[in-house]
PDB file of C-alpha atoms in Angstrom:
ATOM      1  CA  UNK A  90      -0.023   0.028   0.114  1.00 50.00           C
ATOM      2  CA  UNK A  91       1.137   3.707  -0.565  1.00 48.00           C
ATOM      3  CA  UNK A  92       2.479   4.955   2.773  1.00 45.00           C
ATOM      4  CA  UNK A  93       1.704   8.584   3.420  1.00 43.00           C
ATOM      5  CA  UNK A  94       2.094   9.506   7.069  1.00 42.00           C
ATOM      6  CA  UNK A  95      -0.556  11.716   8.439  1.00 43.00           C
ATOM      7  CA  UNK A  96       0.525  13.502  11.772  1.00 41.00           C
ATOM      8  CA  UNK A  97      -1.710  16.617  12.891  1.00 37.00           C
ATOM      9  CA  UNK A  98       0.718  17.376  15.570  1.00 35.00           C
ATOM     10  CA  UNK A  99       3.915  16.966  13.933  1.00 35.00           C
ATOM     11  CA  UNK A 100       2.722  18.401  10.646  1.00 34.00           C
ATOM     12  CA  UNK A 101       0.831  21.324  12.026  1.00 31.00           C
ATOM     13  CA  UNK A 102       1.858  24.583  10.283  1.00 27.00           C
ATOM     14  CA  UNK A 103      -0.064  26.692  12.860  1.00 29.00           C
ATOM     15  CA  UNK A 104       2.841  28.567  14.434  1.00 28.00           C
ATOM     16  CA  UNK A 105       3.027  29.130  18.143  1.00 27.00           C
ATOM     17  CA  UNK A 106       2.199  33.010  18.379  1.00 27.00           C
ATOM     18  CA  UNK A 107       0.149  34.876  20.769  1.00 29.00           C
ATOM     19  CA  UNK A 108      -3.532  35.127  19.584  1.00 31.00           C
ATOM     20  CA  UNK A 109      -3.735  38.226  17.523  1.00 32.00           C
ATOM     21  CA  UNK A 110      -0.077  38.913  16.973  1.00 33.00           C
ATOM     22  CA  UNK A 111       1.682  38.685  13.878  1.00 31.00           C
ATOM     23  CA  UNK A 112       5.078  37.444  14.990  1.00 36.00           C
ATOM     24  CA  UNK A 113       7.249  35.385  12.798  1.00 37.00           C
ATOM     25  CA  UNK A 114       7.353  32.106  14.857  1.00 41.00           C
ATOM     26  CA  UNK A 115      10.307  30.988  12.804  1.00 45.00           C
ATOM     27  CA  UNK A 116      12.379  32.952  15.269  1.00 59.00           C
ATOM     28  CA  UNK A 117      12.980  31.490  18.624  1.00 74.00           C
ATOM     29  CA  UNK A 118      10.703  32.793  21.212  1.00 83.00           C
ATOM     30  CA  UNK A 119      11.972  34.269  24.360  1.00 90.00           C
ATOM     31  CA  UNK A 120      11.065  32.527  27.650  1.00 89.00           C
ATOM     32  CA  UNK A 121       9.422  35.837  28.745  1.00 91.00           C
ATOM     33  CA  UNK A 122       7.290  35.626  25.614  1.00 93.00           C
ATOM     34  CA  UNK A 123       6.518  31.934  25.878  1.00 93.00           C
ATOM     35  CA  UNK A 124       5.520  32.267  29.472  1.00 94.00           C
ATOM     36  CA  UNK A 125       2.989  35.014  28.475  1.00 96.00           C
ATOM     37  CA  UNK A 126       1.707  32.906  25.617  1.00 96.00           C
ATOM     38  CA  UNK A 127       1.130  30.040  28.036  1.00 97.00           C
ATOM     39  CA  UNK A 128      -0.836  32.258  30.392  1.00 96.00           C
ATOM     40  CA  UNK A 129      -2.950  33.619  27.584  1.00 96.00           C
ATOM     41  CA  UNK A 130      -3.833  30.262  26.240  1.00 97.00           C
ATOM     42  CA  UNK A 131      -4.506  28.977  29.827  1.00 97.00           C
ATOM     43  CA  UNK A 132      -6.886  31.973  30.425  1.00 97.00           C
ATOM     44  CA  UNK A 133      -8.688  31.647  27.040  1.00 96.00           C
ATOM     45  CA  UNK A 134      -9.120  27.764  27.788  1.00 97.00           C
ATOM     46  CA  UNK A 135     -10.597  28.601  31.302  1.00 98.00           C
ATOM     47  CA  UNK A 136     -12.837  31.189  29.668  1.00 97.00           C
ATOM     48  CA  UNK A 137     -14.056  29.000  26.892  1.00 97.00           C
ATOM     49  CA  UNK A 138     -14.874  26.173  29.165  1.00 98.00           C
ATOM     50  CA  UNK A 139     -16.850  28.580  31.629  1.00 97.00           C
ATOM     51  CA  UNK A 140     -19.001  29.339  28.893  1.00 97.00           C
ATOM     52  CA  UNK A 141     -20.655  25.987  29.361  1.00 97.00           C
ATOM     53  CA  UNK A 142     -19.650  24.569  32.903  1.00 97.00           C
ATOM     54  CA  UNK A 143     -19.788  26.221  36.278  1.00 95.00           C
ATOM     55  CA  UNK A 144     -16.665  24.858  37.906  1.00 97.00           C
ATOM     56  CA  UNK A 145     -13.496  24.562  35.588  1.00 98.00           C
ATOM     57  CA  UNK A 146      -9.928  24.262  36.608  1.00 97.00           C
ATOM     58  CA  UNK A 147      -6.598  24.124  34.376  1.00 97.00           C
ATOM     59  CA  UNK A 148      -3.056  22.995  34.794  1.00 96.00           C
ATOM     60  CA  UNK A 149      -0.084  22.993  32.728  1.00 96.00           C
ATOM     61  CA  UNK A 150       2.068  19.986  32.180  1.00 95.00           C
ATOM     62  CA  UNK A 151       5.047  19.341  29.616  1.00 93.00           C
ATOM     63  CA  UNK A 152       5.724  16.518  27.856  1.00 91.00           C
ATOM     64  CA  UNK A 153       9.056  15.900  26.207  1.00 88.00           C
ATOM     65  CA  UNK A 154       7.806  14.985  22.873  1.00 90.00           C
ATOM     66  CA  UNK A 155       5.171  17.606  22.629  1.00 92.00           C
ATOM     67  CA  UNK A 156       5.884  20.463  24.885  1.00 93.00           C
ATOM     68  CA  UNK A 157       3.342  22.207  26.931  1.00 95.00           C
ATOM     69  CA  UNK A 158      -0.112  20.528  27.356  1.00 97.00           C
ATOM     70  CA  UNK A 159      -3.041  22.247  29.110  1.00 98.00           C
ATOM     71  CA  UNK A 160      -5.153  19.695  31.192  1.00 98.00           C
ATOM     72  CA  UNK A 161      -8.706  21.117  32.321  1.00 98.00           C
ATOM     73  CA  UNK A 162     -10.856  19.677  34.839  1.00 98.00           C
ATOM     74  CA  UNK A 163     -14.545  20.152  34.646  1.00 98.00           C
ATOM     75  CA  UNK A 164     -17.132  19.370  37.467  1.00 97.00           C
ATOM     76  CA  UNK A 165     -20.786  18.479  36.408  1.00 95.00           C
ATOM     77  CA  UNK A 166     -23.714  19.166  38.471  1.00 93.00           C
ATOM     78  CA  UNK A 167     -23.084  16.139  40.856  1.00 94.00           C
ATOM     79  CA  UNK A 168     -19.450  17.186  41.766  1.00 95.00           C
ATOM     80  CA  UNK A 169     -17.889  14.406  39.453  1.00 97.00           C
ATOM     81  CA  UNK A 170     -14.554  15.807  37.966  1.00 98.00           C
ATOM     82  CA  UNK A 171     -13.774  15.160  34.239  1.00 98.00           C
ATOM     83  CA  UNK A 172     -10.347  15.700  32.988  1.00 98.00           C
ATOM     84  CA  UNK A 173      -8.800  16.216  29.216  1.00 98.00           C
ATOM     85  CA  UNK A 174      -5.826  17.392  27.656  1.00 98.00           C
ATOM     86  CA  UNK A 175      -5.020  19.816  24.929  1.00 98.00           C
ATOM     87  CA  UNK A 176      -1.881  20.571  23.170  1.00 97.00           C
ATOM     88  CA  UNK A 177      -0.667  24.082  22.974  1.00 96.00           C
ATOM     89  CA  UNK A 178      -0.501  24.265  18.897  1.00 94.00           C
ATOM     90  CA  UNK A 179      -3.888  23.020  18.623  1.00 94.00           C
ATOM     91  CA  UNK A 180      -5.497  25.532  21.069  1.00 96.00           C
ATOM     92  CA  UNK A 181      -3.702  28.397  19.277  1.00 95.00           C
ATOM     93  CA  UNK A 182      -4.748  27.284  16.102  1.00 95.00           C
ATOM     94  CA  UNK A 183      -8.465  26.929  17.430  1.00 94.00           C
ATOM     95  CA  UNK A 184      -8.422  30.382  19.102  1.00 94.00           C
ATOM     96  CA  UNK A 185      -6.806  31.965  15.986  1.00 93.00           C
ATOM     97  CA  UNK A 186      -9.610  30.501  13.708  1.00 89.00           C
ATOM     98  CA  UNK A 187     -12.597  31.757  15.794  1.00 77.00           C
ATOM     99  CA  UNK A 188     -14.184  28.811  14.856  1.00 81.00           C
ATOM    100  CA  UNK A 189     -16.487  28.242  17.856  1.00 88.00           C
ATOM    101  CA  UNK A 190     -13.362  27.299  20.248  1.00 93.00           C
ATOM    102  CA  UNK A 191     -15.426  26.975  23.247  1.00 96.00           C
ATOM    103  CA  UNK A 192     -17.880  24.662  21.636  1.00 96.00           C
ATOM    104  CA  UNK A 193     -15.119  22.593  20.312  1.00 96.00           C
ATOM    105  CA  UNK A 194     -13.413  22.215  23.857  1.00 97.00           C
ATOM    106  CA  UNK A 195     -16.702  21.747  25.477  1.00 97.00           C
ATOM    107  CA  UNK A 196     -17.401  18.937  23.260  1.00 97.00           C
ATOM    108  CA  UNK A 197     -14.911  16.651  24.750  1.00 97.00           C
ATOM    109  CA  UNK A 198     -16.142  17.143  28.220  1.00 98.00           C
ATOM    110  CA  UNK A 199     -19.760  16.374  27.026  1.00 97.00           C
ATOM    111  CA  UNK A 200     -18.349  12.915  25.521  1.00 96.00           C
ATOM    112  CA  UNK A 201     -16.559  12.299  28.844  1.00 97.00           C
ATOM    113  CA  UNK A 202     -19.637  12.887  30.875  1.00 97.00           C
ATOM    114  CA  UNK A 203     -21.412   9.979  29.235  1.00 96.00           C
ATOM    115  CA  UNK A 204     -19.164   8.079  31.573  1.00 95.00           C
ATOM    116  CA  UNK A 205     -20.877   8.163  35.148  1.00 95.00           C
ATOM    117  CA  UNK A 206     -18.704   8.978  38.015  1.00 97.00           C
ATOM    118  CA  UNK A 207     -16.103  11.392  36.861  1.00 97.00           C
ATOM    119  CA  UNK A 208     -13.175  10.244  34.646  1.00 97.00           C
ATOM    120  CA  UNK A 209      -9.578  11.307  35.518  1.00 97.00           C
ATOM    121  CA  UNK A 210      -6.708  11.022  33.286  1.00 96.00           C
ATOM    122  CA  UNK A 211      -5.231   7.558  33.219  1.00 94.00           C
ATOM    123  CA  UNK A 212      -2.355   6.665  35.533  1.00 92.00           C
ATOM    124  CA  UNK A 213       0.902   7.111  33.539  1.00 88.00           C
ATOM    125  CA  UNK A 214       2.429   3.710  32.830  1.00 90.00           C
ATOM    126  CA  UNK A 215       5.072   2.789  35.339  1.00 91.00           C
ATOM    127  CA  UNK A 216       7.328   0.963  32.834  1.00 94.00           C
ATOM    128  CA  UNK A 217       7.850   0.344  29.256  1.00 93.00           C
ATOM    129  CA  UNK A 218       6.327  -3.031  29.608  1.00 96.00           C
ATOM    130  CA  UNK A 219       3.208  -1.506  31.218  1.00 96.00           C
ATOM    131  CA  UNK A 220       3.178   1.050  28.311  1.00 94.00           C
ATOM    132  CA  UNK A 221       3.339  -1.708  25.874  1.00 95.00           C
ATOM    133  CA  UNK A 222       0.695  -3.713  27.377  1.00 96.00           C
ATOM    134  CA  UNK A 223      -1.714  -0.553  27.105  1.00 96.00           C
ATOM    135  CA  UNK A 224      -0.799  -0.395  23.366  1.00 96.00           C
ATOM    136  CA  UNK A 225      -1.114  -3.883  22.441  1.00 96.00           C
ATOM    137  CA  UNK A 226      -4.471  -4.375  24.753  1.00 96.00           C
ATOM    138  CA  UNK A 227      -6.413  -1.425  24.637  1.00 96.00           C
ATOM    139  CA  UNK A 228      -5.051   1.211  21.822  1.00 97.00           C
ATOM    140  CA  UNK A 229      -4.374  -1.143  18.962  1.00 97.00           C
ATOM    141  CA  UNK A 230      -7.698  -3.366  19.426  1.00 97.00           C
ATOM    142  CA  UNK A 231      -9.509   0.088  20.060  1.00 97.00           C
ATOM    143  CA  UNK A 232      -8.315   1.399  16.830  1.00 97.00           C
ATOM    144  CA  UNK A 233      -8.762  -1.531  14.678  1.00 97.00           C
ATOM    145  CA  UNK A 234     -12.241  -2.241  15.882  1.00 97.00           C
ATOM    146  CA  UNK A 235     -13.580   1.474  15.673  1.00 97.00           C
ATOM    147  CA  UNK A 236     -12.285   1.893  12.292  1.00 97.00           C
ATOM    148  CA  UNK A 237     -13.541  -1.390  10.858  1.00 96.00           C
ATOM    149  CA  UNK A 238     -17.030  -0.655  12.425  1.00 96.00           C
ATOM    150  CA  UNK A 239     -16.915   3.053  10.800  1.00 96.00           C
ATOM    151  CA  UNK A 240     -16.387   1.841   7.360  1.00 95.00           C
ATOM    152  CA  UNK A 241     -18.197  -1.435   7.194  1.00 94.00           C
ATOM    153  CA  UNK A 242     -18.699  -3.466   5.162  1.00 95.00           C
ATOM    154  CA  UNK A 243     -15.739  -1.894   3.154  1.00 93.00           C
ATOM    155  CA  UNK A 244     -12.669  -3.593   3.530  1.00 93.00           C
ATOM    156  CA  UNK A 245     -10.050  -1.724   5.620  1.00 94.00           C
ATOM    157  CA  UNK A 246      -6.484  -2.311   6.172  1.00 93.00           C
ATOM    158  CA  UNK A 247      -5.519  -1.407   9.788  1.00 95.00           C
ATOM    159  CA  UNK A 248      -2.533  -2.380  11.884  1.00 95.00           C
ATOM    160  CA  UNK A 249       1.124  -1.627  13.130  1.00 96.00           C
ATOM    161  CA  UNK A 250       3.757  -0.705  10.648  1.00 95.00           C
ATOM    162  CA  UNK A 251       7.127   1.088  10.755  1.00 95.00           C
ATOM    163  CA  UNK A 252       7.979   4.618   9.382  1.00 91.00           C
ATOM    164  CA  UNK A 253      11.513   5.410   8.717  1.00 91.00           C
ATOM    165  CA  UNK A 254      10.737   9.199  10.085  1.00 90.00           C
ATOM    166  CA  UNK A 255       8.443   8.351  12.945  1.00 90.00           C
ATOM    167  CA  UNK A 256       9.070   5.255  13.885  1.00 94.00           C
ATOM    168  CA  UNK A 257       6.186   2.834  15.114  1.00 96.00           C
ATOM    169  CA  UNK A 258       3.146   3.887  13.483  1.00 96.00           C
ATOM    170  CA  UNK A 259      -0.754   2.641  13.184  1.00 97.00           C
ATOM    171  CA  UNK A 260      -1.512   2.455   9.702  1.00 96.00           C
ATOM    172  CA  UNK A 261      -4.977   2.248   8.197  1.00 96.00           C
ATOM    173  CA  UNK A 262      -6.196   2.604   4.638  1.00 95.00           C
ATOM    174  CA  UNK A 263      -8.447   1.262   1.745  1.00 95.00           C
ATOM    175  CA  UNK A 264      -7.003  -1.562  -0.424  1.00 93.00           C
ATOM    176  CA  UNK A 265      -9.668  -0.926  -2.917  1.00 91.00           C
ATOM    177  CA  UNK A 266      -7.976   2.202  -3.807  1.00 89.00           C
ATOM    178  CA  UNK A 267      -5.316   1.318  -6.352  1.00 88.00           C
ATOM    179  CA  UNK A 268      -4.100   4.616  -7.748  1.00 87.00           C
ATOM    180  CA  UNK A 269      -2.715   7.340  -5.505  1.00 85.00           C
ATOM    181  CA  UNK A 270      -2.482   7.516  -1.790  1.00 87.00           C
ATOM    182  CA  UNK A 271      -4.543   5.010   0.032  1.00 92.00           C
ATOM    183  CA  UNK A 272      -3.485   4.801   3.459  1.00 94.00           C
ATOM    184  CA  UNK A 273      -2.638   7.268   6.545  1.00 94.00           C
ATOM    185  CA  UNK A 274      -0.183   6.237   9.111  1.00 95.00           C
ATOM    186  CA  UNK A 275      -0.121   8.178  12.588  1.00 96.00           C
ATOM    187  CA  UNK A 276       3.016   7.681  15.141  1.00 96.00           C
ATOM    188  CA  UNK A 277       1.772   5.202  17.641  1.00 96.00           C
ATOM    189  CA  UNK A 278       3.252   7.440  20.531  1.00 95.00           C
ATOM    190  CA  UNK A 279       0.853  10.419  19.409  1.00 96.00           C
ATOM    191  CA  UNK A 280      -2.171   8.004  19.521  1.00 97.00           C
ATOM    192  CA  UNK A 281      -0.839   6.754  22.921  1.00 97.00           C
ATOM    193  CA  UNK A 282      -0.664  10.204  24.184  1.00 96.00           C
ATOM    194  CA  UNK A 283      -4.171  11.171  23.231  1.00 97.00           C
ATOM    195  CA  UNK A 284      -5.399   7.972  25.193  1.00 97.00           C
ATOM    196  CA  UNK A 285      -3.389   9.114  28.196  1.00 96.00           C
ATOM    197  CA  UNK A 286      -5.041  12.681  27.883  1.00 97.00           C
ATOM    198  CA  UNK A 287      -8.786  11.331  27.736  1.00 98.00           C
ATOM    199  CA  UNK A 288      -8.740  12.037  24.058  1.00 97.00           C
ATOM    200  CA  UNK A 289     -10.049   9.643  21.437  1.00 96.00           C
ATOM    201  CA  UNK A 290      -7.047   8.613  19.389  1.00 97.00           C
ATOM    202  CA  UNK A 291      -9.179   6.981  16.520  1.00 97.00           C
ATOM    203  CA  UNK A 292     -10.552  10.604  15.642  1.00 96.00           C
ATOM    204  CA  UNK A 293      -7.163  11.322  14.269  1.00 95.00           C
ATOM    205  CA  UNK A 294      -7.086   8.196  12.125  1.00 96.00           C
ATOM    206  CA  UNK A 295     -10.701   8.802  11.147  1.00 96.00           C
ATOM    207  CA  UNK A 296      -9.773  12.529  10.044  1.00 95.00           C
ATOM    208  CA  UNK A 297      -7.030  10.894   7.712  1.00 95.00           C
ATOM    209  CA  UNK A 298      -9.016   8.369   6.259  1.00 96.00           C
ATOM    210  CA  UNK A 299     -11.678  10.672   5.525  1.00 96.00           C
ATOM    211  CA  UNK A 300      -9.368  12.932   3.839  1.00 94.00           C
ATOM    212  CA  UNK A 301      -7.987  10.128   1.648  1.00 94.00           C
ATOM    213  CA  UNK A 302     -11.839   9.375   0.475  1.00 93.00           C
ATOM    214  CA  UNK A 303     -12.333  13.090  -0.096  1.00 92.00           C
ATOM    215  CA  UNK A 304      -9.180  13.166  -2.319  1.00 91.00           C
ATOM    216  CA  UNK A 305     -10.507  10.089  -4.497  1.00 87.00           C
ATOM    217  CA  UNK A 306     -13.894  11.778  -4.685  1.00 83.00           C
ATOM    218  CA  UNK A 307     -15.535   9.170  -2.448  1.00 83.00           C
ATOM    219  CA  UNK A 308     -17.478  11.473  -0.057  1.00 70.00           C
TER     220      UNK A 308
END
């Protein structure tokens, strides 16, 4: 199958600039400007979510592979807490677009609240073996099952593969497409990170697959 790596985080061309500013993000950002940016995004996130929920808290964490990540905690009317993480770049892109950022952020918590009793972030894996078990027993089966169901009864190629640039990836595509790109591949560690942030990793794959269908006039 033709291999095209689709990676919204790695390939995201939205530059890390303060919303409303026209700074050239190709230049290194000073620590002071970065701190201002992080404060602004954190504030915007809280304001956006408070348009839909009464009790909202937020915290900033830094991941080695992806940099700053904002984790917001929302309480429902029963006092149950739901947590979800967002990458800095995607929040900036959403706030700059003006495309209902509050509705977009709130939608993740609306989905999480379908689970009664609250939903905290999963506990980080304590070892590489534990992380591998989560990938093998939770992440990969989830991706295969949901992608297969989404496009049933159409035949879908889905499973693990290796990409020279990104390493292990989850690859999915349409064998029936024989001309041009017919597969998307997303780094396994990115899908795993989404899972750890209470985000649905399958959404990344579905986005890539629907883009392929659109390219081939199938939508």
